[in-house]
Tab-separated table of C-alpha atoms and ligand atoms in Angstrom:
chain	number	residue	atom	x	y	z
A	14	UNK	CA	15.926	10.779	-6.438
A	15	UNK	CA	13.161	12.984	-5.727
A	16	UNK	CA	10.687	14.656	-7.485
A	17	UNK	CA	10.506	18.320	-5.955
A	18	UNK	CA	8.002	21.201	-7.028
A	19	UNK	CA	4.754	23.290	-6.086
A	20	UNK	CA	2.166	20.889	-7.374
A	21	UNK	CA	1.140	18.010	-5.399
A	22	UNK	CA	0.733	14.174	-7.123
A	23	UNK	CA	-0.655	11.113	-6.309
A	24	UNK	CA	1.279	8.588	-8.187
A	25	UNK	CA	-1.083	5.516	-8.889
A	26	UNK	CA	-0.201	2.306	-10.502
A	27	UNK	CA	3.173	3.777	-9.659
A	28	UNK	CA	5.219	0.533	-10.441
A	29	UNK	CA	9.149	1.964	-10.562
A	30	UNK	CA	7.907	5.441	-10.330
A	31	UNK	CA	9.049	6.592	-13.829
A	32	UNK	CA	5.916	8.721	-14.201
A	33	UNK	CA	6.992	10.645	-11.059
A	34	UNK	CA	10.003	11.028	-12.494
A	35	UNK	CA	9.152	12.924	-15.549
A	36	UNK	CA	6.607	15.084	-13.662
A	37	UNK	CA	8.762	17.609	-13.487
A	38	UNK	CA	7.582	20.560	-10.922
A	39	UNK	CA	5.421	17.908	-9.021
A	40	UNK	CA	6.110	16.465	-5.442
A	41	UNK	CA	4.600	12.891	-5.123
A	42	UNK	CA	2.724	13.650	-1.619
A	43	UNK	CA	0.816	9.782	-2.245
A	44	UNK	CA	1.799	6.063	-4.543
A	45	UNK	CA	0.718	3.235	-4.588
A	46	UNK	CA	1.136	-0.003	-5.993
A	47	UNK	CA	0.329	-3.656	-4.963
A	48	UNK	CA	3.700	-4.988	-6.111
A	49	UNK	CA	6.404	-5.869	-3.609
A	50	UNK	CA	9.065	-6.174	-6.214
A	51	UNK	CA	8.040	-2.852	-7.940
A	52	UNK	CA	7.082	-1.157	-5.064
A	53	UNK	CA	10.883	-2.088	-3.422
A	54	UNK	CA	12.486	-0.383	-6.385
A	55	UNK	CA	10.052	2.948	-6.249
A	56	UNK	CA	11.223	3.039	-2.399
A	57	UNK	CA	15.055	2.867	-4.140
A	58	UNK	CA	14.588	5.190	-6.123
A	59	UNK	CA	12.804	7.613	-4.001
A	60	UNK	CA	14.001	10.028	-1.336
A	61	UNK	CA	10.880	9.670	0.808
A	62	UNK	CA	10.191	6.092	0.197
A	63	UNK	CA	7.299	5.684	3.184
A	64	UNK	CA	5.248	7.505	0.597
A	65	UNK	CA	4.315	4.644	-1.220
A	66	UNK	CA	1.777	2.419	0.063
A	67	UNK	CA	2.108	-1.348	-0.795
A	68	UNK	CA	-1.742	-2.025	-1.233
A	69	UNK	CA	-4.296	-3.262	-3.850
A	70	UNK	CA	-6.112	0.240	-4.933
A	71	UNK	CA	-9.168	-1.586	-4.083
A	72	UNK	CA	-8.200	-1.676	-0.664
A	73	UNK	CA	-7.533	2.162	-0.324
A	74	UNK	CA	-9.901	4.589	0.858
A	75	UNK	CA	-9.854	8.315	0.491
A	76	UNK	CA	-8.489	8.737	3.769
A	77	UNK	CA	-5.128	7.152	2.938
A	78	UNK	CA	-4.930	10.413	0.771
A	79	UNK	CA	-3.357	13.268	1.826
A	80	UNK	CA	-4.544	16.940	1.448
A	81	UNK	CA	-5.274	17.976	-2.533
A	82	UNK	CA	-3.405	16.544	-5.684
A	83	UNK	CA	-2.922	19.084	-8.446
A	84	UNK	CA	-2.661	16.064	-10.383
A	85	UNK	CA	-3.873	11.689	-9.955
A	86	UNK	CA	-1.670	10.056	-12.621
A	87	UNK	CA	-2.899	6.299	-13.122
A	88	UNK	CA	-0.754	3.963	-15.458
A	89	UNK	CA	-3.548	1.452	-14.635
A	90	UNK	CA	-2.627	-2.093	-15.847
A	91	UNK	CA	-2.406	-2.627	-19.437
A	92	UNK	CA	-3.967	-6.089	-19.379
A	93	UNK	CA	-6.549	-4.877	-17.460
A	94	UNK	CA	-8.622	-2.694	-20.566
A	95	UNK	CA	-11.761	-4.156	-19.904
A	96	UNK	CA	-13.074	-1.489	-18.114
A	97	UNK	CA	-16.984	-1.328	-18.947
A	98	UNK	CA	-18.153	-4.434	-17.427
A	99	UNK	CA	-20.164	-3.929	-13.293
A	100	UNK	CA	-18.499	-1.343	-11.262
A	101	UNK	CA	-20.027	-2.195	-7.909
A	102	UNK	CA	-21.321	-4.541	-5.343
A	103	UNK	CA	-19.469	-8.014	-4.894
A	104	UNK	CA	-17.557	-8.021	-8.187
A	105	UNK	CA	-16.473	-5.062	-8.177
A	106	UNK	CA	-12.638	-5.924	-7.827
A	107	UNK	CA	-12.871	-8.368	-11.003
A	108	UNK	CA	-14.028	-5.421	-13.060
A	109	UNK	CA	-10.652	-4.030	-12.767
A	110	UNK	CA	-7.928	-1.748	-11.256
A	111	UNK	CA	-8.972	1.478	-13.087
A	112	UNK	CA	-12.427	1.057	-11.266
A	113	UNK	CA	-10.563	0.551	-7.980
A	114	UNK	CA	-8.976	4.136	-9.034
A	115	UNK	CA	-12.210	6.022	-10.049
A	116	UNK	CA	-13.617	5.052	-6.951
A	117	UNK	CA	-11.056	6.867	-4.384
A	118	UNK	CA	-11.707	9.873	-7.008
A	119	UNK	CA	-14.935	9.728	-6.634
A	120	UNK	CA	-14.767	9.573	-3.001
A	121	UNK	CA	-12.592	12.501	-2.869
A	122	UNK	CA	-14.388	14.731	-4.750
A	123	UNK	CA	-17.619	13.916	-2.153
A	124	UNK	CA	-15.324	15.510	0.519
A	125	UNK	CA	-14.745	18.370	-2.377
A	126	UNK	CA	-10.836	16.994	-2.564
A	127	UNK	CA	-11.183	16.382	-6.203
A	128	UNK	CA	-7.813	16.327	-8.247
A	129	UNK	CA	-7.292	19.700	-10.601
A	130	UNK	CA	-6.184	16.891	-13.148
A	131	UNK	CA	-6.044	13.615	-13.958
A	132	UNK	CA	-4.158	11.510	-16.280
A	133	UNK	CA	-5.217	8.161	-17.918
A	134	UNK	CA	-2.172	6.217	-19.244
A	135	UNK	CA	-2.636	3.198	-20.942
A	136	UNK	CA	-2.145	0.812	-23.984
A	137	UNK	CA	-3.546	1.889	-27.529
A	138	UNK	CA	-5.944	-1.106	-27.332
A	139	UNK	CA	-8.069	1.085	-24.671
A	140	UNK	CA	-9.376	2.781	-27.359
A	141	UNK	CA	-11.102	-0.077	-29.086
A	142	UNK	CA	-11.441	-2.888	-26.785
A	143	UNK	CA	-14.761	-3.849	-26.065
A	144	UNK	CA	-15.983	-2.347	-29.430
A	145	UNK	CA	-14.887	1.344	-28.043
A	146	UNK	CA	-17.232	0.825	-24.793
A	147	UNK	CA	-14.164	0.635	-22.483
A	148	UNK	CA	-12.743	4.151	-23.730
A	149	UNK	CA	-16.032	5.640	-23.982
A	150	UNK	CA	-16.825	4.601	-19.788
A	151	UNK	CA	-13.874	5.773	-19.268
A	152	UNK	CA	-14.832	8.705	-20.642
A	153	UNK	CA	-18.380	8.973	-19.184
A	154	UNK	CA	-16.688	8.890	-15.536
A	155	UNK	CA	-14.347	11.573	-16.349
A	156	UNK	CA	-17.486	13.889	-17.684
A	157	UNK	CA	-19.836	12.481	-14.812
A	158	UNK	CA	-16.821	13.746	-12.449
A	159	UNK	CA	-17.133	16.707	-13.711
A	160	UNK	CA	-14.262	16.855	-16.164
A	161	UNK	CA	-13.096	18.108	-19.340
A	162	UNK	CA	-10.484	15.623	-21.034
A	163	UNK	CA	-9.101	14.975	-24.357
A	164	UNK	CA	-6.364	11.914	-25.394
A	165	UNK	CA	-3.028	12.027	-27.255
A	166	UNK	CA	-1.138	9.340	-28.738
A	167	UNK	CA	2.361	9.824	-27.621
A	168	UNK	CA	4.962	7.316	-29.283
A	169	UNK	CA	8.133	7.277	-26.994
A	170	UNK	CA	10.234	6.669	-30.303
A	171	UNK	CA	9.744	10.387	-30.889
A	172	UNK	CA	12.388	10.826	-27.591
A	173	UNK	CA	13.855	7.462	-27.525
A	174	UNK	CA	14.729	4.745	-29.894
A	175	UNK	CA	12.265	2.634	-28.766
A	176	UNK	CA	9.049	2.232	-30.423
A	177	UNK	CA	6.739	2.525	-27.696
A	178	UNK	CA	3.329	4.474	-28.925
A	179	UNK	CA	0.982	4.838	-25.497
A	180	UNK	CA	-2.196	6.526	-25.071
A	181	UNK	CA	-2.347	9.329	-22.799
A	182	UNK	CA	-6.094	10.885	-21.589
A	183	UNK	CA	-5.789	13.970	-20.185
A	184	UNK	CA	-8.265	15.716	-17.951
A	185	UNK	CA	-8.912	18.988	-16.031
A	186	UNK	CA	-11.733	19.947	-13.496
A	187	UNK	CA	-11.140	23.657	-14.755
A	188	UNK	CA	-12.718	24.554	-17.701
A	189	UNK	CA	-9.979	25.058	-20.726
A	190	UNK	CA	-9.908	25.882	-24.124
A	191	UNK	CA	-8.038	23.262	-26.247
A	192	UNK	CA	-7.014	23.790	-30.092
A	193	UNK	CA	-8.110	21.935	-33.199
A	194	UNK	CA	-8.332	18.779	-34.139
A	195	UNK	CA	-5.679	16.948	-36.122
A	196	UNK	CA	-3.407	20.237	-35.530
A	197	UNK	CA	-0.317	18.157	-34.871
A	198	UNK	CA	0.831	14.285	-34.793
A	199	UNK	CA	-0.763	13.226	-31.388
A	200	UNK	CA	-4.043	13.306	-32.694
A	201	UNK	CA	-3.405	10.534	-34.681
A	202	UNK	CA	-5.914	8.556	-37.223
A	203	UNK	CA	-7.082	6.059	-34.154
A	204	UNK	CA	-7.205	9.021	-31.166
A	205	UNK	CA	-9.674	10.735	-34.117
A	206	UNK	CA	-11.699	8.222	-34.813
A	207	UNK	CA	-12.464	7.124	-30.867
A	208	UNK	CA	-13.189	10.831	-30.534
A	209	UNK	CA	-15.927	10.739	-33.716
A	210	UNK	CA	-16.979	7.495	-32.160
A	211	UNK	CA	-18.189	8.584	-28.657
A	212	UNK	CA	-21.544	10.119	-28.001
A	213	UNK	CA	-22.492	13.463	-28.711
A	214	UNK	CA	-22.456	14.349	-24.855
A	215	UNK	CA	-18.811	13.146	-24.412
A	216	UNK	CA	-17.231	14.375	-27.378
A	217	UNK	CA	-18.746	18.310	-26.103
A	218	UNK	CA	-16.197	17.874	-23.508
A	219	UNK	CA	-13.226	16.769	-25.465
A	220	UNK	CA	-10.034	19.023	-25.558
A	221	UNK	CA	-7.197	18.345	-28.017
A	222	UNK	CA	-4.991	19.174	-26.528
A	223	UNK	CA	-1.777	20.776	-28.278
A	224	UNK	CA	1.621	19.179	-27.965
A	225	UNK	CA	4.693	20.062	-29.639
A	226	UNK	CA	7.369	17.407	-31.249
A	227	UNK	CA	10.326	16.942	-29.659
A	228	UNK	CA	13.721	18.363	-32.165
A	229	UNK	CA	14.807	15.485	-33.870
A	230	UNK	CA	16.174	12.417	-31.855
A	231	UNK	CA	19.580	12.373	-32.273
A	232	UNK	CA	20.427	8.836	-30.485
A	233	UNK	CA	18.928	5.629	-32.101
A	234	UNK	CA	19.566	2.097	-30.369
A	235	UNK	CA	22.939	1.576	-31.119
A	236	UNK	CA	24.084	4.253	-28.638
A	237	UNK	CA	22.693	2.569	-26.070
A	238	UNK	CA	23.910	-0.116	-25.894
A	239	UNK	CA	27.074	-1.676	-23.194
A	240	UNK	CA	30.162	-2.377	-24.980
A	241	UNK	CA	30.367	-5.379	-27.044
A	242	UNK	CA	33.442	-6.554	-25.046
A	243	UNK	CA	31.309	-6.684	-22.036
A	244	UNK	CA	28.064	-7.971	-22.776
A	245	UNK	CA	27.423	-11.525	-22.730
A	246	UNK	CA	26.622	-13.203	-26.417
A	247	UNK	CA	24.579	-16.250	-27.057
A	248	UNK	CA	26.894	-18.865	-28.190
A	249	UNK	CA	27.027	-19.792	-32.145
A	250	UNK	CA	24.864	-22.794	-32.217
A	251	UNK	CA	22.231	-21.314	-29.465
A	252	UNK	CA	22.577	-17.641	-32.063
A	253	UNK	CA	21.956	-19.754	-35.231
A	254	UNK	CA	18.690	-21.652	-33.515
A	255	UNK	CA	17.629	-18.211	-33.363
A	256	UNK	CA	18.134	-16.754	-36.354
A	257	UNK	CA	16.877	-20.200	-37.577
A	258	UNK	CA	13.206	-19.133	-36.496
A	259	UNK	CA	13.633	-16.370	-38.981
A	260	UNK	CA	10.979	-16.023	-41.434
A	261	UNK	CA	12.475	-15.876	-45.186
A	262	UNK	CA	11.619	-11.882	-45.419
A	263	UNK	CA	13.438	-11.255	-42.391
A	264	UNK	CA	15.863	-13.709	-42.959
A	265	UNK	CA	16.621	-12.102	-46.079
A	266	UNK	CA	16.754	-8.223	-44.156
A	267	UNK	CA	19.552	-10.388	-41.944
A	268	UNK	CA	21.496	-11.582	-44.846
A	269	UNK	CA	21.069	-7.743	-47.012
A	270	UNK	CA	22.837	-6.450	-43.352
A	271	UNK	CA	25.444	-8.919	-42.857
A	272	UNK	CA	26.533	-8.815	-46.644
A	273	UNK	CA	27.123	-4.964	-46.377
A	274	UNK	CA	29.873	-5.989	-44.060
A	275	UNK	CA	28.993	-2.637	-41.714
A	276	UNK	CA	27.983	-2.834	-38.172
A	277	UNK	CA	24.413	-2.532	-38.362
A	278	UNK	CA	22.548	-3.250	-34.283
A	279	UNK	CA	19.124	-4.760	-34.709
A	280	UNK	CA	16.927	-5.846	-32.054
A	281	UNK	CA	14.135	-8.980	-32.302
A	282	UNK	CA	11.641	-10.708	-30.721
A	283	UNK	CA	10.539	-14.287	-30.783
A	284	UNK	CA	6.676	-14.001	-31.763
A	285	UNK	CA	4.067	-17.027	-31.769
A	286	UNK	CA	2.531	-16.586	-35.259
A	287	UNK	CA	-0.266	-18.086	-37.631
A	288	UNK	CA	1.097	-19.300	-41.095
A	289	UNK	CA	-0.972	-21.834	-43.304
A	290	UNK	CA	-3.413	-22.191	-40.135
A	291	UNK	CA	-0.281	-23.344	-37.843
A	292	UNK	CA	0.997	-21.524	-35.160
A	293	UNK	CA	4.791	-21.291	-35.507
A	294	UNK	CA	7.163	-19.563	-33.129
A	295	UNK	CA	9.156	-16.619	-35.754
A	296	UNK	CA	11.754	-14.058	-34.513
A	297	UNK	CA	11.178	-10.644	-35.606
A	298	UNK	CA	14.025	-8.515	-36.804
A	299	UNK	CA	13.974	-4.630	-37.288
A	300	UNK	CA	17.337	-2.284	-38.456
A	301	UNK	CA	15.611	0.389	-38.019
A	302	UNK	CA	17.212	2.131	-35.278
A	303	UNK	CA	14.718	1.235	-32.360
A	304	UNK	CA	14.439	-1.545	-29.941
A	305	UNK	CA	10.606	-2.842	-30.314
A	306	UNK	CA	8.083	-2.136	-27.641
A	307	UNK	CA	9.645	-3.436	-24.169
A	308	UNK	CA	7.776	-5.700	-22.457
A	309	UNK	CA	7.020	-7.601	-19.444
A	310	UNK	CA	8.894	-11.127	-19.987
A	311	UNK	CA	6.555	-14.101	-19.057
A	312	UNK	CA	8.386	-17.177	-19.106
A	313	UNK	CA	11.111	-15.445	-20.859
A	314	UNK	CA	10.031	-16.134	-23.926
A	315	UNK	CA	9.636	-12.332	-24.895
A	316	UNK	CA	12.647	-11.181	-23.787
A	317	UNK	CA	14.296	-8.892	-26.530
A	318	UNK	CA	17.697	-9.531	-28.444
A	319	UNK	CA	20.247	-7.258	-29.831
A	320	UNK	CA	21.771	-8.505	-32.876
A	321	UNK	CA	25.303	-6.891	-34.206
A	322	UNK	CA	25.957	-7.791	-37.706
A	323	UNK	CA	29.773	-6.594	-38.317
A	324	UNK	CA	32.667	-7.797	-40.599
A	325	UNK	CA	30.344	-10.563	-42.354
A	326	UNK	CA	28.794	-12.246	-39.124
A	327	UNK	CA	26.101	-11.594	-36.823
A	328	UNK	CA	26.092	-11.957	-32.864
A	329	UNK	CA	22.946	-12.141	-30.832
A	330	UNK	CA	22.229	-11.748	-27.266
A	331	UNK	CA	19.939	-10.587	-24.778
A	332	UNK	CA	18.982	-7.009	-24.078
A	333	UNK	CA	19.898	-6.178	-20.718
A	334	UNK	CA	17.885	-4.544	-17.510
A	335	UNK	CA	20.184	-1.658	-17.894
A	336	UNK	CA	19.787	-1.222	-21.785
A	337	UNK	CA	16.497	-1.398	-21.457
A	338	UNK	CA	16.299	1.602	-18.529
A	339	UNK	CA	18.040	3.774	-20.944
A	340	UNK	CA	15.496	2.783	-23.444
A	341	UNK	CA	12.622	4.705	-20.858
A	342	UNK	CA	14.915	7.633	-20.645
A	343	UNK	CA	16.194	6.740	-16.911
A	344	UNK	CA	19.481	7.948	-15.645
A	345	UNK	CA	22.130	5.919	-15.123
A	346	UNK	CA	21.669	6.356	-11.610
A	347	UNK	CA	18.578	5.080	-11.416
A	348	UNK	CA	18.581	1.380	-9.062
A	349	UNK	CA	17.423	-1.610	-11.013
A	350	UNK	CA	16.730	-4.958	-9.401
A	351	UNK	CA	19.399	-7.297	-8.981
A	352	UNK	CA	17.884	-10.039	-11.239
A	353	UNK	CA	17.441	-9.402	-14.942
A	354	UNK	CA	14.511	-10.556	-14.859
A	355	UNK	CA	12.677	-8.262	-12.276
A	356	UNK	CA	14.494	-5.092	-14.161
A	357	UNK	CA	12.896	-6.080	-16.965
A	358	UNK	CA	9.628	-6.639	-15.817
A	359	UNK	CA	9.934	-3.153	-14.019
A	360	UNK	CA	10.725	-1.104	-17.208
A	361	UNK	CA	8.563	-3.502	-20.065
A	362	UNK	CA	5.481	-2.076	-17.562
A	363	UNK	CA	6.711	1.578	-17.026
A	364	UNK	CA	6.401	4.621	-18.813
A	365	UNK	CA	8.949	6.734	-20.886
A	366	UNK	CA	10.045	9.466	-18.815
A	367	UNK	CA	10.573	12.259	-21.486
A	368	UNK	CA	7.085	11.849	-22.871
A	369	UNK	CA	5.753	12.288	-19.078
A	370	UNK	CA	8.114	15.477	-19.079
A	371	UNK	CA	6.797	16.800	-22.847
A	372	UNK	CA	2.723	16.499	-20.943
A	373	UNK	CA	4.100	18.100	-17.552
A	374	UNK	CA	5.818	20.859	-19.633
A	375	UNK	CA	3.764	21.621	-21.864
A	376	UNK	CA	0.618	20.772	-21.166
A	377	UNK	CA	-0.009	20.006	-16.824
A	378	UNK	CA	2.217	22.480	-15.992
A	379	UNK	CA	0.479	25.373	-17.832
A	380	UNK	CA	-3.063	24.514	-16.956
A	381	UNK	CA	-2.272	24.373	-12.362
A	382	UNK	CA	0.119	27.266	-13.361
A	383	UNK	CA	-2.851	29.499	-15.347
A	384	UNK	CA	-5.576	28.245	-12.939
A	385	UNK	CA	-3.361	29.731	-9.845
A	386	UNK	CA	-3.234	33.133	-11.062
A	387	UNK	CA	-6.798	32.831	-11.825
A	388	UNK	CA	-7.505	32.226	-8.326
A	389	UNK	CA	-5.083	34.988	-7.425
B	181	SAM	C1	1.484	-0.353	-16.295
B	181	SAM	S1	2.227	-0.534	-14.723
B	181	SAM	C2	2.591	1.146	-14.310
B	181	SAM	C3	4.043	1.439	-14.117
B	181	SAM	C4	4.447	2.836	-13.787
B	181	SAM	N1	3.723	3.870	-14.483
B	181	SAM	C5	5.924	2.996	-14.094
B	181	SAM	O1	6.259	3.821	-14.918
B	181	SAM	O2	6.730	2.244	-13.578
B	181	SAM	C6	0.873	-0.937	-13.716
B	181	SAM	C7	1.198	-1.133	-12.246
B	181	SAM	O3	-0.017	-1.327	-11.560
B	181	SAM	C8	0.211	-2.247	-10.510
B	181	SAM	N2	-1.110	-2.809	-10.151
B	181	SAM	C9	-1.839	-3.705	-10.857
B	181	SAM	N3	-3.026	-3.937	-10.244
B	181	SAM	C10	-3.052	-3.170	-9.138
B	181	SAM	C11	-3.995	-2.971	-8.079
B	181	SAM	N4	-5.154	-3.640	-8.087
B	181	SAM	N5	-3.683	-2.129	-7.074
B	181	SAM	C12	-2.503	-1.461	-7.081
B	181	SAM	N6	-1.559	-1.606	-8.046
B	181	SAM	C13	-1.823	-2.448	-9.063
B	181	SAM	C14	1.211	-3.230	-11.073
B	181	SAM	O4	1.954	-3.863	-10.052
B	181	SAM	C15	2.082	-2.318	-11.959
B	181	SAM	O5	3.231	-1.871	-11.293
C-alpha cells in the first residue's frame, strides 16, 4: 500500500501506519517509530518502506526530516499523558515522547520548516490528567509555536462497530476561521469543558472545528466476524470459567440473550474490579453491536472475546488479529503479524482509519487546499 497525494506527511508515532492510511491525498515523505515489531509491519504495509526510521523520537533531529510537511501527525503514546512535568536538560526523555516530538517541531520551525498543520492524537484522559495541566501545555506549545488549534472527540463507533472514542487536536500555522461551539457531536461535554478550562490566552486561539457525521453505520460486530466453522472456540469447561466471572447484572444480560434462542454476538472483557473493598477479576459483556475499545494485551489478560449465543447455548472465544483489523477499518489486504499476539498489540495501539479519512476530508484537506490558492 501506499499513500499517494500532493501534501507531504511526517507520520510520527507511526506504529502500523493506519494514520497514513486514512490520510487520504497525503504522501508520507518521513515515520518513525521506536518499535521493531511495529515498525516491521509499517515497512509491510508500505510501498516505500526505507521511509520509516526505527528510532526513539528523542534521538531524531530536524535533519532526519525531509523538505516541508503539509502536515506532522503524532499518535504519541497513550500511557504517556503526563506531558507537563520538565521539558529539558537531563530528564528530558522521562518527561515523555510528545516532548521528544515538540522538540523536532520546534527545531524546524527555527530553520522556518514549520509544518502547515499538526495533529495531536491521543486518549480522552489527555484532557484531564494532571488536573487539565497536561492538555493545557500541550496547548501552550501549540500557541507559543505559533498555532491556532482546536480538539474534537471522534468516537470510531460512529464508522465502525467498535467503541473507540479518541481525542483528536487539530492545529494550523495559517490563520482560519472555525464555527461555533457545540455546533455538532465532536464538541462533546468533556472537549467543552477543557476548552472553558484553559486560560484566557489559549482559548483566543481555539478553533472548533466543524465535522460532519458519517450516514448511519450500516455494519455492527457481527459482520465482522470469521465464520463460526472456522474460528477456534474455548472449550465448555474453559467457556463456563468465563462466563463464571460474570457479575449477576451481566450474567443476567447473558441468560435474557441465550433464552431468546436468536443468535445474538457479544464481545467481553475480563476487568480487575473493586466490590465490597475487594478487588475481583469480572468479565464484561455488551450486545450492543460493538466490540469494546481494542487494546494492547499485557499478559493476555485483556484480550477480547466474542461470545455467540444461538439455539439456547453460548460459545466464547477469542477475538482474532484479523477481526480486530477490520474493527480499525483496514482492508483485508492489509499484513498482520504472524503471532496473534503482536497483531493485536499493533491494532489495540492504532488508530481507526475512517475517522483519520473524515479529518483529512473534511477538515486537513480543505485548509493546505484553501491556503494554496491563497498563495497563488
Ligand atoms: C498510540 S501508538 C500509535 C500507532 C499509530 N498511530 C497506528 O495507527 O498504528 C504509539 C506508538 O508510538 C511508539 N513510540 C512510543 N514511544 C516512542 C518514542 N520515544 N519514539 C518513537 N516512537 C515511540 C510506539 O511504539 C507506538 O507504536
Amino acid at each position: 500500500m501506499a499513500n499517494r497525494g500532493p501534501f507531504n506527511l511526517y507520520e510520527f508515532f507511526a506504529g502500523g501506519g493506519l494514520a497514513g492510511l486514512g490520510l487520504t491525498g497525503f504522501r508520507t515523505t518521513f515515520a518513525n517509530d521506536l518499535d521493531r515489531a511495529k515498525a516491521a509491519s509499517w515497512r509491510a504495509n508500505h510501498a516505500d518502506p526505507d521511509i520509516l526510521k526505527l528510532a526513539d523520537v528523542w534521538d531524531l533531529t530536524p535533519s532526519d526530516l525531509p523538505g516541508r510537511a503539509d502536515l506532522a501527525w503524532a499518535s504519541s503514546p497513550c500511557q504517556d499523558v503526563s506531558l507537563a512535568g520538565a521539558r529539558g536538560g537531563l530528564d528530558a526523555r522521562r518527561s515523555g515522547a510528545f516532548w521528544g516530538f515538540w522538540r523536532l517541531m520546534t527545531g524546524l520551525a527555527e530553520q522556518g520548516r514549520a509544518p502547515r498543520l499538526i495533529v495531536i492524537e491521543n486518549v480522552m484522559g489527555l484532557l484531564t490528567s494532571n488536573q487539565g495541566r497536561d492538555f493545557a501545555a500541550v496547548c501552550q506549545a501549540l500557541h507559543d509555536g505559533g498555532y491556532v488549534f482546536g480538539a474534537v472527540e471522534a468516537d470510531a463507533a460512529l464508522w465502525l462497530p467498535q467503541s473507540r472514542p479518541r481525542l483528536f487536536i487539530i492545529a494550523s500555522r495559517e490563520p482560519v476561521a472555525g464555527g461555533e461551539e457545540g455546533e455538532h457531536p465532536f464538541h462533546t461535554g468533556r472537549i467543552r469543558a477543557a476548552q472553558a478550562a484553559l486560560p484566557d490566552e489559549l482559548k483566543a486561539g481555539w478553533i472548533w472545528w466543524r465535522l460532519a457525521a458519517p450516514a448511519r453505520r450500516n455494519t455492527d460486530l457481527a459482520a465482522l466476524l470469521q465464520p463460526d466453522q472456522s474460528a477456534g472456540w474455548l472449550d465448555e469447561t474453559s467457556a463456563a470459567a468465563l462466563l463464571d466471572l460474570l457479575s449477576p447484572l451481566h450474567r443476567a444480560r447473558l441468560d435474557a440473550v441465550i433464552a431468546s434462542g436468536e443468535r445474538r454476538v457479544g464481545a467481553a472483557y475480563r476487568r480487575v474490579r473493586t466490590e465490597n473493598g475487594a478487588k475481583i477479576q469480572r468479565l464484561e459483556i455488551r450486545f450492543d453491536g460493538l466490540a469494546g475499545c481494542l487494546r494492547t494485551p499485557a499478559g493476555g489478560s485483556s484480550r477480547q472475546f466474542v461470545v455467540v449465543c444461538e439455539g439456547g447455548r453460548a460459545r466464547v472465544r477469542r477475538l482474532t488479529g484479523r477481526e480486530a483489523a477490520r474493527l480499525m477499518g483496514l482492508p483485508e489486504s492489509y499484513a498482520l503479524p504472524a503471532s496473534e499476539v503482536a497483531a493485536l498489540k499493533l491494532m489495540g495501539d492504532a488508530v481507526a482509519v475512517p475517522v483519520v479519512r473524515a479529518l483529512a476530508d473534511q477538515i486537513l484537506r480543505p485548509l493546505l487546499e484553501r491556503g494554496v490558492r491563497t498563495a497563488a
